[in-house]
PDB file of C-alpha atoms in Angstrom:
ATOM      1  CA  MET A   1       9.879   6.855 -10.523  1.00 89.00           C
ATOM      2  CA  ASP A   2      11.917   9.846  -9.564  1.00 93.00           C
ATOM      3  CA  LYS A   3      12.686  11.019  -6.023  1.00 95.00           C
ATOM      4  CA  LYS A   4      10.062  13.781  -6.155  1.00 96.00           C
ATOM      5  CA  GLN A   5       7.286  11.320  -7.042  1.00 96.00           C
ATOM      6  CA  ILE A   6       8.407   8.909  -4.307  1.00 98.00           C
ATOM      7  CA  GLU A   7       8.392  11.735  -1.752  1.00 97.00           C
ATOM      8  CA  GLU A   8       4.895  12.787  -2.872  1.00 98.00           C
ATOM      9  CA  MET A   9       3.629   9.245  -2.399  1.00 98.00           C
ATOM     10  CA  ILE A  10       5.263   9.025   1.046  1.00 98.00           C
ATOM     11  CA  ASP A  11       3.645  12.326   2.100  1.00 98.00           C
ATOM     12  CA  LEU A  12       0.214  11.178   0.888  1.00 98.00           C
ATOM     13  CA  ALA A  13       0.528   7.821   2.640  1.00 98.00           C
ATOM     14  CA  ILE A  14       1.543   9.500   5.907  1.00 98.00           C
ATOM     15  CA  ARG A  15      -1.452  11.871   5.720  1.00 98.00           C
ATOM     16  CA  GLN A  16      -3.783   8.913   5.179  1.00 98.00           C
ATOM     17  CA  MET A  17      -2.812   7.504   8.572  1.00 98.00           C
ATOM     18  CA  ASP A  18      -4.911  10.287  10.136  1.00 98.00           C
ATOM     19  CA  PHE A  19      -8.046   8.689   8.670  1.00 98.00           C
ATOM     20  CA  SER A  20      -7.357   5.200  10.023  1.00 98.00           C
ATOM     21  CA  TYR A  21     -10.062   3.646  12.169  1.00 98.00           C
ATOM     22  CA  VAL A  22      -8.037   1.544  14.625  1.00 98.00           C
ATOM     23  CA  PRO A  23      -9.777   1.316  18.022  1.00 98.00           C
ATOM     24  CA  TYR A  24      -8.348  -2.173  18.674  1.00 97.00           C
ATOM     25  CA  SER A  25      -4.749  -2.358  17.450  1.00 97.00           C
ATOM     26  CA  HIS A  26      -4.008   1.403  17.506  1.00 98.00           C
ATOM     27  CA  PHE A  27      -1.676   0.651  14.577  1.00 98.00           C
ATOM     28  CA  ARG A  28      -2.319   3.229  11.855  1.00 98.00           C
ATOM     29  CA  VAL A  29      -1.455   2.454   8.234  1.00 98.00           C
ATOM     30  CA  GLY A  30      -1.612   4.700   5.194  1.00 98.00           C
ATOM     31  CA  ALA A  31      -1.128   3.879   1.524  1.00 98.00           C
ATOM     32  CA  ALA A  32      -0.715   5.776  -1.735  1.00 98.00           C
ATOM     33  CA  LEU A  33      -1.234   3.772  -4.928  1.00 98.00           C
ATOM     34  CA  LEU A  34       0.133   5.068  -8.252  1.00 98.00           C
ATOM     35  CA  ALA A  35      -1.936   4.017 -11.262  1.00 98.00           C
ATOM     36  CA  LYS A  36      -0.424   3.757 -14.732  1.00 98.00           C
ATOM     37  CA  ASN A  37      -2.590   6.753 -15.750  1.00 97.00           C
ATOM     38  CA  GLY A  38      -0.686   8.922 -13.221  1.00 97.00           C
ATOM     39  CA  GLU A  39      -3.514   9.159 -10.687  1.00 98.00           C
ATOM     40  CA  ILE A  40      -2.777   8.378  -7.052  1.00 98.00           C
ATOM     41  CA  TYR A  41      -5.377   6.574  -4.948  1.00 98.00           C
ATOM     42  CA  THR A  42      -5.069   6.627  -1.184  1.00 98.00           C
ATOM     43  CA  GLY A  43      -6.202   4.349   1.598  1.00 98.00           C
ATOM     44  CA  CYS A  44      -6.102   3.790   5.337  1.00 98.00           C
ATOM     45  CA  ASN A  45      -6.734   0.744   7.476  1.00 98.00           C
ATOM     46  CA  ILE A  46     -10.259   0.259   8.835  1.00 98.00           C
ATOM     47  CA  GLU A  47     -10.706  -2.177  11.710  1.00 98.00           C
ATOM     48  CA  ASN A  48     -13.815  -4.036  12.804  1.00 97.00           C
ATOM     49  CA  ALA A  49     -14.730  -5.604  16.151  1.00 97.00           C
ATOM     50  CA  ALA A  50     -15.198  -8.945  14.375  1.00 96.00           C
ATOM     51  CA  TYR A  51     -11.603  -8.640  13.024  1.00 93.00           C
ATOM     52  CA  THR A  52     -12.188 -10.578   9.774  1.00 92.00           C
ATOM     53  CA  PRO A  53     -13.992  -7.641   8.080  1.00 95.00           C
ATOM     54  CA  THR A  54     -10.996  -5.396   8.784  1.00 96.00           C
ATOM     55  CA  ASN A  55      -9.555  -3.822   5.636  1.00 97.00           C
ATOM     56  CA  CYS A  56      -5.910  -2.865   5.177  1.00 98.00           C
ATOM     57  CA  ALA A  57      -4.820   0.508   3.803  1.00 98.00           C
ATOM     58  CA  GLU A  58      -3.380  -1.096   0.678  1.00 98.00           C
ATOM     59  CA  ARG A  59      -6.600  -2.899  -0.200  1.00 98.00           C
ATOM     60  CA  THR A  60      -8.623   0.239   0.534  1.00 98.00           C
ATOM     61  CA  ALA A  61      -6.536   2.118  -2.063  1.00 98.00           C
ATOM     62  CA  PHE A  62      -6.813  -0.708  -4.609  1.00 98.00           C
ATOM     63  CA  PHE A  63     -10.562  -1.077  -4.136  1.00 98.00           C
ATOM     64  CA  LYS A  64     -11.102   2.687  -4.489  1.00 98.00           C
ATOM     65  CA  ALA A  65      -9.195   2.668  -7.767  1.00 98.00           C
ATOM     66  CA  VAL A  66     -10.856  -0.455  -9.157  1.00 98.00           C
ATOM     67  CA  SER A  67     -14.295   0.879  -8.184  1.00 98.00           C
ATOM     68  CA  GLU A  68     -13.521   3.851 -10.445  1.00 97.00           C
ATOM     69  CA  GLY A  69     -12.486   1.632 -13.369  1.00 98.00           C
ATOM     70  CA  VAL A  70      -8.712   1.760 -12.884  1.00 98.00           C
ATOM     71  CA  LYS A  71      -6.982  -1.625 -12.979  1.00 98.00           C
ATOM     72  CA  LYS A  72      -3.341  -0.968 -13.948  1.00 98.00           C
ATOM     73  CA  PHE A  73      -0.747   0.175 -11.420  1.00 98.00           C
ATOM     74  CA  ASP A  74       2.933   1.031 -11.148  1.00 98.00           C
ATOM     75  CA  ALA A  75       3.653   1.372  -7.416  1.00 98.00           C
ATOM     76  CA  ILE A  76       2.301   1.641  -3.893  1.00 98.00           C
ATOM     77  CA  CYS A  77       3.738   3.341  -0.814  1.00 98.00           C
ATOM     78  CA  VAL A  78       2.917   1.887   2.602  1.00 98.00           C
ATOM     79  CA  VAL A  79       3.607   3.503   5.986  1.00 98.00           C
ATOM     80  CA  GLY A  80       2.451   2.577   9.454  1.00 98.00           C
ATOM     81  CA  GLY A  81       3.061   2.633  13.151  1.00 97.00           C
ATOM     82  CA  LYS A  82       1.581   2.228  16.601  1.00 97.00           C
ATOM     83  CA  GLU A  83      -0.416   5.350  17.520  1.00 96.00           C
ATOM     84  CA  GLY A  84       0.628   6.718  14.112  1.00 95.00           C
ATOM     85  CA  VAL A  85       4.319   6.989  14.982  1.00 96.00           C
ATOM     86  CA  LEU A  86       6.560   5.771  12.170  1.00 96.00           C
ATOM     87  CA  THR A  87       9.470   3.846  13.667  1.00 93.00           C
ATOM     88  CA  GLU A  88       9.878   0.802  11.404  1.00 96.00           C
ATOM     89  CA  TYR A  89       9.073  -0.232   7.843  1.00 98.00           C
ATOM     90  CA  THR A  90       5.543  -1.594   7.417  1.00 98.00           C
ATOM     91  CA  ALA A  91       5.230  -4.433   4.922  1.00 98.00           C
ATOM     92  CA  PRO A  92       1.954  -5.379   3.203  1.00 98.00           C
ATOM     93  CA  CYS A  93       0.248  -8.449   4.649  1.00 97.00           C
ATOM     94  CA  GLY A  94      -0.168 -11.607   2.584  1.00 96.00           C
ATOM     95  CA  VAL A  95      -3.752 -10.801   1.605  1.00 97.00           C
ATOM     96  CA  CYS A  96      -2.696  -7.383   0.295  1.00 98.00           C
ATOM     97  CA  ARG A  97       0.166  -8.949  -1.641  1.00 98.00           C
ATOM     98  CA  GLN A  98      -2.334 -11.334  -3.236  1.00 97.00           C
ATOM     99  CA  VAL A  99      -4.567  -8.395  -4.250  1.00 98.00           C
ATOM    100  CA  MET A 100      -1.513  -6.726  -5.775  1.00 98.00           C
ATOM    101  CA  MET A 101      -0.841  -9.928  -7.717  1.00 97.00           C
ATOM    102  CA  GLU A 102      -4.339  -9.695  -9.209  1.00 97.00           C
ATOM    103  CA  PHE A 103      -3.777  -6.261 -10.738  1.00 97.00           C
ATOM    104  CA  CYS A 104      -0.007  -5.779 -11.036  1.00 97.00           C
ATOM    105  CA  ASP A 105       2.924  -7.183 -12.942  1.00 97.00           C
ATOM    106  CA  PRO A 106       5.097  -8.800 -10.255  1.00 97.00           C
ATOM    107  CA  ASP A 107       8.227  -8.094 -12.315  1.00 97.00           C
ATOM    108  CA  THR A 108       7.679  -4.319 -12.421  1.00 98.00           C
ATOM    109  CA  PHE A 109       5.234  -3.310  -9.639  1.00 98.00           C
ATOM    110  CA  GLN A 110       7.117  -1.432  -6.912  1.00 98.00           C
ATOM    111  CA  ILE A 111       6.293  -1.471  -3.206  1.00 98.00           C
ATOM    112  CA  ILE A 112       7.736   1.450  -1.266  1.00 98.00           C
ATOM    113  CA  MET A 113       7.979   0.996   2.496  1.00 98.00           C
ATOM    114  CA  ALA A 114       8.886   4.228   4.241  1.00 98.00           C
ATOM    115  CA  LYS A 115       9.707   5.581   7.672  1.00 97.00           C
ATOM    116  CA  ASN A 116       9.889   9.141   6.295  1.00 96.00           C
ATOM    117  CA  ARG A 117      10.875  10.986   3.095  1.00 95.00           C
ATOM    118  CA  GLN A 118      14.544  10.093   3.507  1.00 96.00           C
ATOM    119  CA  GLU A 119      14.278   6.520   4.788  1.00 97.00           C
ATOM    120  CA  TYR A 120      12.505   4.166   2.443  1.00 98.00           C
ATOM    121  CA  ARG A 121      12.986   0.839   0.731  1.00 98.00           C
ATOM    122  CA  ILE A 122      11.661  -0.233  -2.647  1.00 98.00           C
ATOM    123  CA  TYR A 123      10.843  -3.852  -3.480  1.00 98.00           C
ATOM    124  CA  LEU A 124       9.332  -5.513  -6.514  1.00 98.00           C
ATOM    125  CA  LEU A 125       6.162  -7.496  -5.887  1.00 98.00           C
ATOM    126  CA  LYS A 126       7.945 -10.683  -7.011  1.00 98.00           C
ATOM    127  CA  GLU A 127      10.457 -10.172  -4.163  1.00 98.00           C
ATOM    128  CA  LEU A 128       7.699 -10.011  -1.543  1.00 98.00           C
ATOM    129  CA  LEU A 129       5.510 -12.684  -3.139  1.00 97.00           C
ATOM    130  CA  PRO A 130       7.811 -15.170  -4.890  1.00 96.00           C
ATOM    131  CA  ALA A 131       6.032 -17.789  -6.991  1.00 93.00           C
ATOM    132  CA  GLY A 132       2.791 -15.843  -6.535  1.00 93.00           C
ATOM    133  CA  PHE A 133      -0.494 -17.100  -7.953  1.00 94.00           C
ATOM    134  CA  GLY A 134      -2.238 -14.694 -10.312  1.00 93.00           C
ATOM    135  CA  PRO A 135      -4.590 -14.413 -13.283  1.00 92.00           C
ATOM    136  CA  ALA A 136      -1.992 -15.872 -15.678  1.00 91.00           C
ATOM    137  CA  ASP A 137      -2.091 -19.140 -13.719  1.00 93.00           C
ATOM    138  CA  LEU A 138      -5.732 -19.638 -14.696  1.00 93.00           C
ATOM    139  CA  VAL A 139      -5.228 -19.311 -18.458  1.00 86.00           C
TER     140      VAL A 139
END
């Protein structure tokens, strides 16, 4: 990925925070998921009073893409912050990392955590989920 594409993903993820439904935590998260076909799918976090049905921004983006038949991905950008203010890097939770493991190659899938267009970090899925369990383990 080049810098321009990374910046585009960061901008899209930041805009998605506006759609977050977070009446309990007030912690807004946005995600932009780059599919291998070049399409970008976005997501925001959606909370629920029962907590367990809450859906993270990353999974929202993945589920949107998969529901449209897309199952191969290159990268995801994740941003978040209390009241929508980006102050720190926001890492995907364990459940989101497991969903990534289902659809992504841990050796090549990139996870971009950003504070803004200039401050971001890029990790491979295998760095954030070492010894992950995926479809290949069931063959």
